[in-house]
XYZ file of N, CA and C in Angstrom:
462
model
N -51.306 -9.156 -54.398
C -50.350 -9.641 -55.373
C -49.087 -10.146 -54.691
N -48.712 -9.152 -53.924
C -47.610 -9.880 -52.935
C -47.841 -11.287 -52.570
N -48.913 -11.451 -51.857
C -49.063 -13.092 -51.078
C -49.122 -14.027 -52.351
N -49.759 -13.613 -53.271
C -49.712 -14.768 -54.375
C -48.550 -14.523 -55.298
N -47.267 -13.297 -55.250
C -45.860 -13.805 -55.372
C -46.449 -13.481 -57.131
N -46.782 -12.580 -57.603
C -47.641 -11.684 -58.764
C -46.864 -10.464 -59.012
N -46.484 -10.535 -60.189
C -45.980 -8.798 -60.766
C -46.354 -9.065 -62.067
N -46.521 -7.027 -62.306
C -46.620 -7.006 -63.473
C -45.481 -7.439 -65.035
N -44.435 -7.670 -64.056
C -43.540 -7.983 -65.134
C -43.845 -9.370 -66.298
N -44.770 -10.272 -65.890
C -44.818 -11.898 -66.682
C -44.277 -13.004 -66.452
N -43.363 -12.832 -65.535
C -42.508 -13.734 -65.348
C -43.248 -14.666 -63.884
N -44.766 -14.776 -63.724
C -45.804 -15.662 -63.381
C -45.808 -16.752 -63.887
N -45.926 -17.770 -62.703
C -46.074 -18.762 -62.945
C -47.760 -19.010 -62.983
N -48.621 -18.017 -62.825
C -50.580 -17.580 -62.402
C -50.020 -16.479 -62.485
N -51.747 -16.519 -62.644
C -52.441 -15.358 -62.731
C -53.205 -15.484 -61.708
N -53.863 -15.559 -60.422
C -54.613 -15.586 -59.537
C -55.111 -14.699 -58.775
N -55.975 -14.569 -58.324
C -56.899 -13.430 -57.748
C -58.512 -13.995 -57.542
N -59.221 -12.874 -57.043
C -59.915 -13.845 -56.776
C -61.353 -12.093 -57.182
N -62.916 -12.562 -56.958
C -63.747 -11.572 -56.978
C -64.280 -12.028 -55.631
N -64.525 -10.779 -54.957
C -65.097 -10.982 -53.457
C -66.406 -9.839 -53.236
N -67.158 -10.562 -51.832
C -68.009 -9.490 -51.768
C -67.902 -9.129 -50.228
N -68.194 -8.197 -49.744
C -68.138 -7.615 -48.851
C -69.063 -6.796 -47.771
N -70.088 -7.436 -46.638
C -71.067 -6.324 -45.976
C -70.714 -6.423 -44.404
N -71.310 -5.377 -44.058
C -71.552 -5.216 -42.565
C -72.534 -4.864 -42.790
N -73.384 -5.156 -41.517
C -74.637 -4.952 -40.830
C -74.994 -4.425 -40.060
N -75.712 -3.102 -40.145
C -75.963 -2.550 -38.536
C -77.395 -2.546 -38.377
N -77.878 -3.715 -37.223
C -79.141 -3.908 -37.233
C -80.271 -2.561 -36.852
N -79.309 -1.921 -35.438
C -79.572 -1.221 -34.935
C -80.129 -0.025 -35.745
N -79.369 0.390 -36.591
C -79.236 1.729 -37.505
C -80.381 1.409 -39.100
N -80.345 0.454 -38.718
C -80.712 -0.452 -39.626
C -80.440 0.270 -41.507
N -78.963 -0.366 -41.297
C -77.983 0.023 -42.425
C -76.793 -1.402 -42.920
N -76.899 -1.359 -44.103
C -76.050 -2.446 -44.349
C -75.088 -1.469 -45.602
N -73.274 -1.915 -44.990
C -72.529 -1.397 -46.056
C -71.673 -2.810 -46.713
N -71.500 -2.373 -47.901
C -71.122 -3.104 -49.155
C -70.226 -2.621 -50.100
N -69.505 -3.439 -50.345
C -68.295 -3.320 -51.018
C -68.218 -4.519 -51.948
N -68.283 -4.283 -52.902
C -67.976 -5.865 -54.096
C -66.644 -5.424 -55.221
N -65.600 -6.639 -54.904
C -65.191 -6.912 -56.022
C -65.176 -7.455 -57.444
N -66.036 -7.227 -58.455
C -66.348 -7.853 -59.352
C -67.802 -8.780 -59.088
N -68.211 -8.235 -57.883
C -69.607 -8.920 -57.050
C -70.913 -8.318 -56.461
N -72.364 -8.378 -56.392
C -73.134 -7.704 -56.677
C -73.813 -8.348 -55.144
N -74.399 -7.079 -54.625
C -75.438 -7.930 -53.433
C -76.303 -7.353 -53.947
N -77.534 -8.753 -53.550
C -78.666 -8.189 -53.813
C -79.892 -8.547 -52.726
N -81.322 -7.827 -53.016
C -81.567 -7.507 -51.781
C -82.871 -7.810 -52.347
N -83.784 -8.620 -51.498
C -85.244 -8.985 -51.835
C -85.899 -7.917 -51.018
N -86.843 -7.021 -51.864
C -87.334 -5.621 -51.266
C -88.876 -5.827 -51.862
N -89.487 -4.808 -51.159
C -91.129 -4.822 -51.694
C -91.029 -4.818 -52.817
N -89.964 -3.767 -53.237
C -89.979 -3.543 -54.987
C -89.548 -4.308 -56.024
N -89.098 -5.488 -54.951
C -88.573 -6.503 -55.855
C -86.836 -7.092 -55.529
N -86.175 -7.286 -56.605
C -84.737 -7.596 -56.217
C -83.938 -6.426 -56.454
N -83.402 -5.976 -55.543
C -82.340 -5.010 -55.901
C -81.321 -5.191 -56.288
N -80.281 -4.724 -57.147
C -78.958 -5.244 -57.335
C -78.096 -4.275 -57.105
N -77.272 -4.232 -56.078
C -76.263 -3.135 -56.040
C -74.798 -3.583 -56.716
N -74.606 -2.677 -57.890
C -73.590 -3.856 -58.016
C -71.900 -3.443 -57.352
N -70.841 -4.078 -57.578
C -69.345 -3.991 -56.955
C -68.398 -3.095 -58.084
N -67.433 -3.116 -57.861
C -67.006 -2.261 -58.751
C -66.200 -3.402 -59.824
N -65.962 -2.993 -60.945
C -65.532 -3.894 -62.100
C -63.801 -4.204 -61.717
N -63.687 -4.351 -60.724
C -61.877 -4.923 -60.626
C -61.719 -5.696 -59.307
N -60.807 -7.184 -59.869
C -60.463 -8.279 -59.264
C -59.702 -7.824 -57.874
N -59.295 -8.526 -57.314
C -58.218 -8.532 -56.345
C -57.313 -9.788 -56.896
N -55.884 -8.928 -56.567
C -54.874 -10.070 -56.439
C -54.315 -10.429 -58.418
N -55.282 -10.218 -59.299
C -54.465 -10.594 -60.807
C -53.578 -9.617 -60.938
N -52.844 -9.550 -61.798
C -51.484 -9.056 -62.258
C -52.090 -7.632 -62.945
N -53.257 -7.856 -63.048
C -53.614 -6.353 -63.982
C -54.949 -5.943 -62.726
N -54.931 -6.336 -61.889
C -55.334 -5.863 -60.663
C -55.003 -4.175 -59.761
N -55.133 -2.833 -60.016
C -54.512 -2.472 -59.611
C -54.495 -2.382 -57.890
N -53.422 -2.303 -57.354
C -52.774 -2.117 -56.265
C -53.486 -1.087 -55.240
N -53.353 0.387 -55.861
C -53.577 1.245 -54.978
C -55.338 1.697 -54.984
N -56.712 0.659 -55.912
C -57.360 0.662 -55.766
C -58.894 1.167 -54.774
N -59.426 1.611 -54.759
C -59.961 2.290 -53.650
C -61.608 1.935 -54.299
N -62.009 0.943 -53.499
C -63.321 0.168 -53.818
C -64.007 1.123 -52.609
N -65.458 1.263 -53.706
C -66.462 2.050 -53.572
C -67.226 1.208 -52.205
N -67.478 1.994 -50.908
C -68.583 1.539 -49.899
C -70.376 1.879 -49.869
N -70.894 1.319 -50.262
C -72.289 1.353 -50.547
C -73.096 0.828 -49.273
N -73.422 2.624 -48.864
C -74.360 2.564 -47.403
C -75.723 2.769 -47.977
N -76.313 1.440 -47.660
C -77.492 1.228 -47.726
C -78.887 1.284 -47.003
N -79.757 1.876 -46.652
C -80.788 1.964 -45.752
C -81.303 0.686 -45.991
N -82.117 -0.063 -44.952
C -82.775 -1.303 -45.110
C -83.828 -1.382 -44.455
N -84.601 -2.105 -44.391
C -85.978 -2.503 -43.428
C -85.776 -3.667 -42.904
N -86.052 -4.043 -41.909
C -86.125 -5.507 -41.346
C -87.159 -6.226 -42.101
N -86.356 -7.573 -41.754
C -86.956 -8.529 -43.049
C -86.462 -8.860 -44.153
N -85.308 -8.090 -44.678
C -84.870 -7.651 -45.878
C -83.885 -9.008 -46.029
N -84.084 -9.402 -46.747
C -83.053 -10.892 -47.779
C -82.333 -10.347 -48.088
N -80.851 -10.376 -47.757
C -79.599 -10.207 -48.565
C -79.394 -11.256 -49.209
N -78.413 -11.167 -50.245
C -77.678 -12.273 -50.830
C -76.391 -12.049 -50.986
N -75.086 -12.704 -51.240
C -74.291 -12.580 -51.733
C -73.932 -13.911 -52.393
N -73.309 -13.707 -53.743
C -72.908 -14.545 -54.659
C -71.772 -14.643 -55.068
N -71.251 -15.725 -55.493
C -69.931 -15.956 -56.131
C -70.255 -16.335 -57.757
N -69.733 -15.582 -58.565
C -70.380 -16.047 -60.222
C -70.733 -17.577 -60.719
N -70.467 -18.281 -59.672
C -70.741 -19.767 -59.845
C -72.286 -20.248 -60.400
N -73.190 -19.096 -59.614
C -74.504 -19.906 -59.924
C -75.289 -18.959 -61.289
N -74.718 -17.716 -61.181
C -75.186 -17.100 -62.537
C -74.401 -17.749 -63.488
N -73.226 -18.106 -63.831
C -72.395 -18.894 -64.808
C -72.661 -20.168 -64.964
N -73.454 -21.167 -64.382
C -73.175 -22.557 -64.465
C -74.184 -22.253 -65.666
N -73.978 -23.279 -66.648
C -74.677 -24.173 -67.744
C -75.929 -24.276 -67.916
N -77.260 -23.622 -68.786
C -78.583 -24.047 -67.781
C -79.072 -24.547 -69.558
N -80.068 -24.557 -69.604
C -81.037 -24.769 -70.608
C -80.619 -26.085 -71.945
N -80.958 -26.157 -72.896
C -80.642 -26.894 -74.082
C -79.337 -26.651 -74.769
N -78.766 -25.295 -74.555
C -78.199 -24.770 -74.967
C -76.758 -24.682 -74.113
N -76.537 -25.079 -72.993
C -75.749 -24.837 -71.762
C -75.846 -23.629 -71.686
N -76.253 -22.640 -72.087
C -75.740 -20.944 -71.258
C -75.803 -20.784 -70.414
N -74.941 -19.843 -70.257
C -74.482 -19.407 -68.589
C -76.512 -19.094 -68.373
N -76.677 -19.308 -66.616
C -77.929 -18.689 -66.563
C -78.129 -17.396 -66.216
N -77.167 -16.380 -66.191
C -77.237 -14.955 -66.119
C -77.652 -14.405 -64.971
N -77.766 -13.336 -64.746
C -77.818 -12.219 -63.389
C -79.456 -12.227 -63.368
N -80.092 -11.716 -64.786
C -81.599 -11.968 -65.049
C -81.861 -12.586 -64.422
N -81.488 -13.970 -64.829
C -82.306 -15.482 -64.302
C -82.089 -15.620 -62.885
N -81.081 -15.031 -62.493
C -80.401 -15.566 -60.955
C -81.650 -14.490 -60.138
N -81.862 -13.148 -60.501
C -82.602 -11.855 -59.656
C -84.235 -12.351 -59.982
N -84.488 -13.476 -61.414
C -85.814 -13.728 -61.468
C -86.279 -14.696 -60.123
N -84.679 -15.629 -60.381
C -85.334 -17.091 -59.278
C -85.296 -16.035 -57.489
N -84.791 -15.459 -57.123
C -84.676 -15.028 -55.761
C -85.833 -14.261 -55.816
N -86.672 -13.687 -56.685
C -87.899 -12.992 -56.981
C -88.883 -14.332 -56.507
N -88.848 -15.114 -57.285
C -89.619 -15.936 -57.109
C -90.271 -16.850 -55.724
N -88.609 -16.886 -55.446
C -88.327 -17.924 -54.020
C -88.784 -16.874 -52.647
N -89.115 -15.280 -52.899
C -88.884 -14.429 -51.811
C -89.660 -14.696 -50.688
N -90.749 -15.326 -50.995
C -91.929 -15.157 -49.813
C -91.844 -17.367 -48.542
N -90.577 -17.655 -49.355
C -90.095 -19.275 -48.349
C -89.597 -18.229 -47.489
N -89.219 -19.492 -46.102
C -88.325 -19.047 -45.644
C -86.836 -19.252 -46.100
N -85.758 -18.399 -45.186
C -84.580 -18.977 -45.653
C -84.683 -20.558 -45.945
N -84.725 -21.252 -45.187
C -84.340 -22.626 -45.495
C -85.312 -23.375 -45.967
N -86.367 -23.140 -46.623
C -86.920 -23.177 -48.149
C -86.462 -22.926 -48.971
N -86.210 -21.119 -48.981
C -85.242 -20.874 -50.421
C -83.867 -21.873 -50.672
N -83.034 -22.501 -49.240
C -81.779 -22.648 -49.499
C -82.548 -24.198 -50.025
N -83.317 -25.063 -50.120
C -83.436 -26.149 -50.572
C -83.600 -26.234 -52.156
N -84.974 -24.837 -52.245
C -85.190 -24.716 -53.653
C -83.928 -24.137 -54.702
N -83.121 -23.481 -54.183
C -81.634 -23.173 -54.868
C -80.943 -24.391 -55.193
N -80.906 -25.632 -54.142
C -80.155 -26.279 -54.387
C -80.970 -27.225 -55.059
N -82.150 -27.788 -55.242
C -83.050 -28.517 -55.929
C -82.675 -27.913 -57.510
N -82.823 -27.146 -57.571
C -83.124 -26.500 -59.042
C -81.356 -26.375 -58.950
N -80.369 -26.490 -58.815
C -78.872 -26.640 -59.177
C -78.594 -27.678 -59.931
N -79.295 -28.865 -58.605
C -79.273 -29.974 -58.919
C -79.555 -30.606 -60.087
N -80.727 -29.828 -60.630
C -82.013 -30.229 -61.741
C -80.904 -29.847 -62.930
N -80.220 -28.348 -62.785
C -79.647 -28.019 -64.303
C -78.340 -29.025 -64.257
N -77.634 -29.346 -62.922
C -76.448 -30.465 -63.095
C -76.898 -31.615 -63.551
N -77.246 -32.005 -63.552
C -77.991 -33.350 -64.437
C -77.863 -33.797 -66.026
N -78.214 -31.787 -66.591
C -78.054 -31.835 -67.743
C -76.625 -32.000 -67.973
N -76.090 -30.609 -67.576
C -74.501 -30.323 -67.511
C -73.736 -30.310 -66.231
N -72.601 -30.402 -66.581
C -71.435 -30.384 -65.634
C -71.530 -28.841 -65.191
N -70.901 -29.157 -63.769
C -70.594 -27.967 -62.976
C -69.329 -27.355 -63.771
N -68.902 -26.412 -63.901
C -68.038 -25.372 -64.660
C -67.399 -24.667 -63.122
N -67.893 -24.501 -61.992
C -67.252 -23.293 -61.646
C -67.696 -23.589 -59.904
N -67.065 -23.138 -59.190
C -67.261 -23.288 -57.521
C -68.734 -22.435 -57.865
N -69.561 -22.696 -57.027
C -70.782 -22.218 -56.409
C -71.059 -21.658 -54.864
N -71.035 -20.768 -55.126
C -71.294 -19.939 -52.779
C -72.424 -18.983 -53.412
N -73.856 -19.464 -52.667
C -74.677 -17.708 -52.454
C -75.236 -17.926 -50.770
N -74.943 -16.580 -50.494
C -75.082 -16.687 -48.970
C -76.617 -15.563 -48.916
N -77.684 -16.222 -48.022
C -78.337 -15.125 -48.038
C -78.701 -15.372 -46.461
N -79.266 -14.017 -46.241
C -79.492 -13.412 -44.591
C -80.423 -12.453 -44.805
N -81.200 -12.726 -43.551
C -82.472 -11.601 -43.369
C -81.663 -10.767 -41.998
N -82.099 -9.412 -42.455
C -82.034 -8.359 -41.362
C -83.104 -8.829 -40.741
N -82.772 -8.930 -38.705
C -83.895 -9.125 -38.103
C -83.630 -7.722 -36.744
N -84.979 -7.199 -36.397
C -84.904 -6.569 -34.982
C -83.530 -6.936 -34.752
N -83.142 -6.028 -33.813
C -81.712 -6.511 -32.889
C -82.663 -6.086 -30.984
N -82.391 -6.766 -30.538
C -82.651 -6.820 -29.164
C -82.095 -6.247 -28.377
């Protein structure tokens, strides 16, 4: 709140802040920790998509609190394992006849689907099928999903 010059008093010119996500990787240990602001990683597993989700508060808005203490989520993993991280851009954009947002559902169905490409298969078919719903509708919102496979570490 400081850097963006933010109090609770109103007298803002914004409201700004932002939702973030947060991992480290330890190949070795083979452990990944996570921290989400208002942001969910998720994880392509035998069992399917996992969703761990972040905790429900922004960074940086005016009703943001300050002395906050976001939850670290140590995760066991297997090599091989698809992370993702997302920015609400691609569950929120516009999809169907209807524009609705396309939801967390739809977002954990398509990474279900896409699991067995490689990365840079999946990253084409993400952006193919973006492409396909922009066509109908306008983009609404920045778009970032980052995904990474745990591999051996050497």
């Amino acid at each position: 709140k400081r850097m963006l010059k933010q109090n609770e008093l109103g007298d803002n010119l914004s409201d700004d802040g932002l939702d973030a996500s947060f991992c480290y990787v330890d190949p070795v240990e083979k452990k990944v920790r996570f921290a989400g602001a208002f942001q969910s990683l998720y994880m392509n597993t035998n069992d399917g998509i996992v969703e761990v989700k972040g905790d429900r508060q922004s960074l940086g808005y005016t009703t943001s609190k300050d002395d906050f203490k976001y939850t670290n989520h140590d995760i066991d993993i297997e090599y091989k394992t698809v992370c993702y991280l997302s920015s609400d851009g691609y569950k929120d954009m516009p999809f169907g006849d209807r524009g609705l947002p396309f939801g967390r559902k739809n977002l954990k169905k398509k990474l279900f689907k896409i699991k067995d490409l490689t990365l840079k298969e999946q990253k084409r078919e993400l952006i193919d099928f973006m492409d396909k719903v922009h066509r109908k509708h306008d983009q609404r919102d920045d778009i970032t999903l980052i995904g990474f496979k745990i591999q051996e570490f050497d």
